[in-house]
PDB file of C-alpha atoms in Angstrom:
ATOM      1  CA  UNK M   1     229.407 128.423 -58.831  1.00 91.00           C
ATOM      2  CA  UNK M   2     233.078 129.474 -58.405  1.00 93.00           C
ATOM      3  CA  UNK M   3     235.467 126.494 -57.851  1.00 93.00           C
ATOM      4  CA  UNK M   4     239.705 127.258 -57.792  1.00 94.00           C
ATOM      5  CA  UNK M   5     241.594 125.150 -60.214  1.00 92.00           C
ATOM      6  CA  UNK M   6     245.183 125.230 -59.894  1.00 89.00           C
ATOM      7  CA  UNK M   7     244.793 128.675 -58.172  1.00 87.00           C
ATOM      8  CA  UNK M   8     242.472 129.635 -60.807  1.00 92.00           C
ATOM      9  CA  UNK M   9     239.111 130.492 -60.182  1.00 94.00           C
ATOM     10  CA  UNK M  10     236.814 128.828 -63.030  1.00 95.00           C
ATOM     11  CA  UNK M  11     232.593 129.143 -63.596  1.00 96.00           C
ATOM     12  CA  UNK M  12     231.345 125.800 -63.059  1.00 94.00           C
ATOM     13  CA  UNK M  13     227.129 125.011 -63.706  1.00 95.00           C
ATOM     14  CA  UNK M  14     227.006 122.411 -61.137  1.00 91.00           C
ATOM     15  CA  UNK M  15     223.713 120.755 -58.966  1.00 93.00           C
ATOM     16  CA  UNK M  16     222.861 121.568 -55.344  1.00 93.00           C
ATOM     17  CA  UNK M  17     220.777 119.939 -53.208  1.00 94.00           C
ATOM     18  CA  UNK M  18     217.122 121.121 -52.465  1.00 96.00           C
ATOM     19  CA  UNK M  19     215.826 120.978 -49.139  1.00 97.00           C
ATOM     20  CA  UNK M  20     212.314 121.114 -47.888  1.00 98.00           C
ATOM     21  CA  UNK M  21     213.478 123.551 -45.031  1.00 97.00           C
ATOM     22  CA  UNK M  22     216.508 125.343 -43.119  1.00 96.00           C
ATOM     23  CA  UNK M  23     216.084 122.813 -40.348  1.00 96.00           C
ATOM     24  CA  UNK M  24     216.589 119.417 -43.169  1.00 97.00           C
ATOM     25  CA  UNK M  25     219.824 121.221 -44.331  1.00 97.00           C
ATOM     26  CA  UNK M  26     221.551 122.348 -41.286  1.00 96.00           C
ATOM     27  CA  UNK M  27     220.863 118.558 -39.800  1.00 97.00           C
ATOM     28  CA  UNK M  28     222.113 117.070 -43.067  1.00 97.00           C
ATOM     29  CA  UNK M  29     225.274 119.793 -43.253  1.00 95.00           C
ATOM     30  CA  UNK M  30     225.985 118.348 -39.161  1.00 95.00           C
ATOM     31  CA  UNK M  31     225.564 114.940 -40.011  1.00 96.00           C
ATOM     32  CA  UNK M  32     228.317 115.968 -42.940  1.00 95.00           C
ATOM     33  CA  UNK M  33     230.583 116.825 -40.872  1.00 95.00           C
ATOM     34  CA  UNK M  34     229.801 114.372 -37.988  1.00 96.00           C
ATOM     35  CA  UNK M  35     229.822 111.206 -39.982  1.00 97.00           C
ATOM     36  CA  UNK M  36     232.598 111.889 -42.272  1.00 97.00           C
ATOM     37  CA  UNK M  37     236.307 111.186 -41.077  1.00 97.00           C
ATOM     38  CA  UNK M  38     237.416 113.284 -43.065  1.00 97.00           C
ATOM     39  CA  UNK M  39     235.747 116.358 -40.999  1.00 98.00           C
ATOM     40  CA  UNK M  40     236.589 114.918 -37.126  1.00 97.00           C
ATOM     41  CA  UNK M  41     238.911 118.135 -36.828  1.00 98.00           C
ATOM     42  CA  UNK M  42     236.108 120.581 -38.077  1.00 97.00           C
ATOM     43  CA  UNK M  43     233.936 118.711 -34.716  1.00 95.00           C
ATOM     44  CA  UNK M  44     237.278 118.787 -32.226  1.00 96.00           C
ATOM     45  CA  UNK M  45     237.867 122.961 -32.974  1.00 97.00           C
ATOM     46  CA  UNK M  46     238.037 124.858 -30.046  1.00 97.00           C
ATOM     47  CA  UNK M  47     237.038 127.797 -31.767  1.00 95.00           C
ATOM     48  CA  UNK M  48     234.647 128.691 -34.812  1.00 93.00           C
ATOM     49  CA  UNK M  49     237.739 130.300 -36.647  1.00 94.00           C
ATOM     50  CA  UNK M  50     240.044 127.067 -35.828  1.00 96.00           C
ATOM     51  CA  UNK M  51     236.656 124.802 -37.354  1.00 96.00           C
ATOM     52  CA  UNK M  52     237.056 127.287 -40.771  1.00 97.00           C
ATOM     53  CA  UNK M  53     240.134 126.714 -41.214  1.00 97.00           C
ATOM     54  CA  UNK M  54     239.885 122.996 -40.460  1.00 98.00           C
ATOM     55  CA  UNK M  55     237.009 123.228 -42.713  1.00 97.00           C
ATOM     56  CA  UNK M  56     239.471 124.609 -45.373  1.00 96.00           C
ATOM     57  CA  UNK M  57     241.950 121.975 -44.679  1.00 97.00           C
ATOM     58  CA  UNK M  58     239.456 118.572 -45.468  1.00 98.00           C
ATOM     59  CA  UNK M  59     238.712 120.071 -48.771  1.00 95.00           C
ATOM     60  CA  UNK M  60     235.544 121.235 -48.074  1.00 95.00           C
ATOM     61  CA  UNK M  61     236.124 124.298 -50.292  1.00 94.00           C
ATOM     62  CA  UNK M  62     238.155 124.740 -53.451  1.00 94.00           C
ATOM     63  CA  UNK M  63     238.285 128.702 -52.738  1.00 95.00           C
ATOM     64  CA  UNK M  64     242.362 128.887 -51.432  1.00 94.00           C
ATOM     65  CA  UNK M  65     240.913 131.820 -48.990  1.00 95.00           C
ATOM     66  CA  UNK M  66     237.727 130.319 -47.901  1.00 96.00           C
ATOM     67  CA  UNK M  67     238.941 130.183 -44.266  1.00 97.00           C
ATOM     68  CA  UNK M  68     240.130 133.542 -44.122  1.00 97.00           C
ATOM     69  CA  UNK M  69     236.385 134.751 -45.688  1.00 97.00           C
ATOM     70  CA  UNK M  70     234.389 132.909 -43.154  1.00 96.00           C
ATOM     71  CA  UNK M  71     236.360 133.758 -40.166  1.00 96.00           C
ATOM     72  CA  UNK M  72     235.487 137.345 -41.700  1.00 97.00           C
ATOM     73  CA  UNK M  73     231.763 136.124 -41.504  1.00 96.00           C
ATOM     74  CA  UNK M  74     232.240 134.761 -37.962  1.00 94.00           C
ATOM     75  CA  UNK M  75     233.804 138.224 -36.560  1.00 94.00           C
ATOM     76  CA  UNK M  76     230.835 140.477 -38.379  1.00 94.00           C
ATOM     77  CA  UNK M  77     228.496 138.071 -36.305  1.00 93.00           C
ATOM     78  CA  UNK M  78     230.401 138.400 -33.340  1.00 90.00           C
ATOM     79  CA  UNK M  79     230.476 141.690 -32.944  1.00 89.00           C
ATOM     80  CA  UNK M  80     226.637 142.629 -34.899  1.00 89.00           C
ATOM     81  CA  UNK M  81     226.119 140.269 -31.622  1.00 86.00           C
ATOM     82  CA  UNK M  82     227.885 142.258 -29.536  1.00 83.00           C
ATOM     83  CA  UNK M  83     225.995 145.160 -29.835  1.00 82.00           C
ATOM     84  CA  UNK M  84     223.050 143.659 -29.903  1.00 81.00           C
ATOM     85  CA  UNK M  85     223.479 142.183 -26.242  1.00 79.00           C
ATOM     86  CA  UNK M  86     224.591 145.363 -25.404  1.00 76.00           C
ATOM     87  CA  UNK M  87     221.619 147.408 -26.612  1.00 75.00           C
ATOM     88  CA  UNK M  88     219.045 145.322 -25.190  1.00 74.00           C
ATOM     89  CA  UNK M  89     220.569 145.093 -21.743  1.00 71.00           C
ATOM     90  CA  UNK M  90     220.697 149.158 -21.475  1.00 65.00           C
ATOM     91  CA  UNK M  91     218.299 150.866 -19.030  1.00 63.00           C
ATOM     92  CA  UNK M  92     215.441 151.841 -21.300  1.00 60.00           C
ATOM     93  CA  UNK M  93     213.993 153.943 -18.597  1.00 60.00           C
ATOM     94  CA  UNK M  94     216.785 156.363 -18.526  1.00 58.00           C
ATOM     95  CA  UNK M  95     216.581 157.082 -22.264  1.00 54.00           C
ATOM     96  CA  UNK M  96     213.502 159.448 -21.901  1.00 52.00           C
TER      97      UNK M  96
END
């Protein structure tokens, strides 16, 4: 993995966990961030961007533009969303 020493990134071999399912680590990430004091303003964001860059500001990433990358992320979904919504809620009939 990538971690940012002194501004620097570095190439660090370092252990993840392993989980038996998508389900056992999204309710181990939210207990993370639910349990941990140092995350209460990642919970309290109004918005997803505010929660990235609160996110960014407990340390959760070494990267100095991790915020800025997944509020990237977060827009692409948005808007991939967007359309989506949009596509399916157009009058089929009148296509043909």
């Amino acid at each position: 993995t990538t971690e940012y020493e002194n501004g620097a990134a570095v190439k660090v071999k370092a252990k993840f966990r392993v989980y038996s399912s998508y389900l056992v680590a999204l309710s181990d990430y939210v207990g993370l961030l639910s349990r941990n004091p140092r995350y209460t303003a990642v919970t309290q964001a109004a918005t997803p961007e505010q929660g990235a860059q609160a996110l960014q500001n407990a340390g959760y990433a070494t990267d100095p533009n991790y915020a800025r990358k997944l509020t990237s992320m977060i827009q692409q979904l948005k808007s991939m969303s967007e359309k989506v919504s949009k596509a399916y809620s157009t009058d089929l009939e009148n296509l043909f």
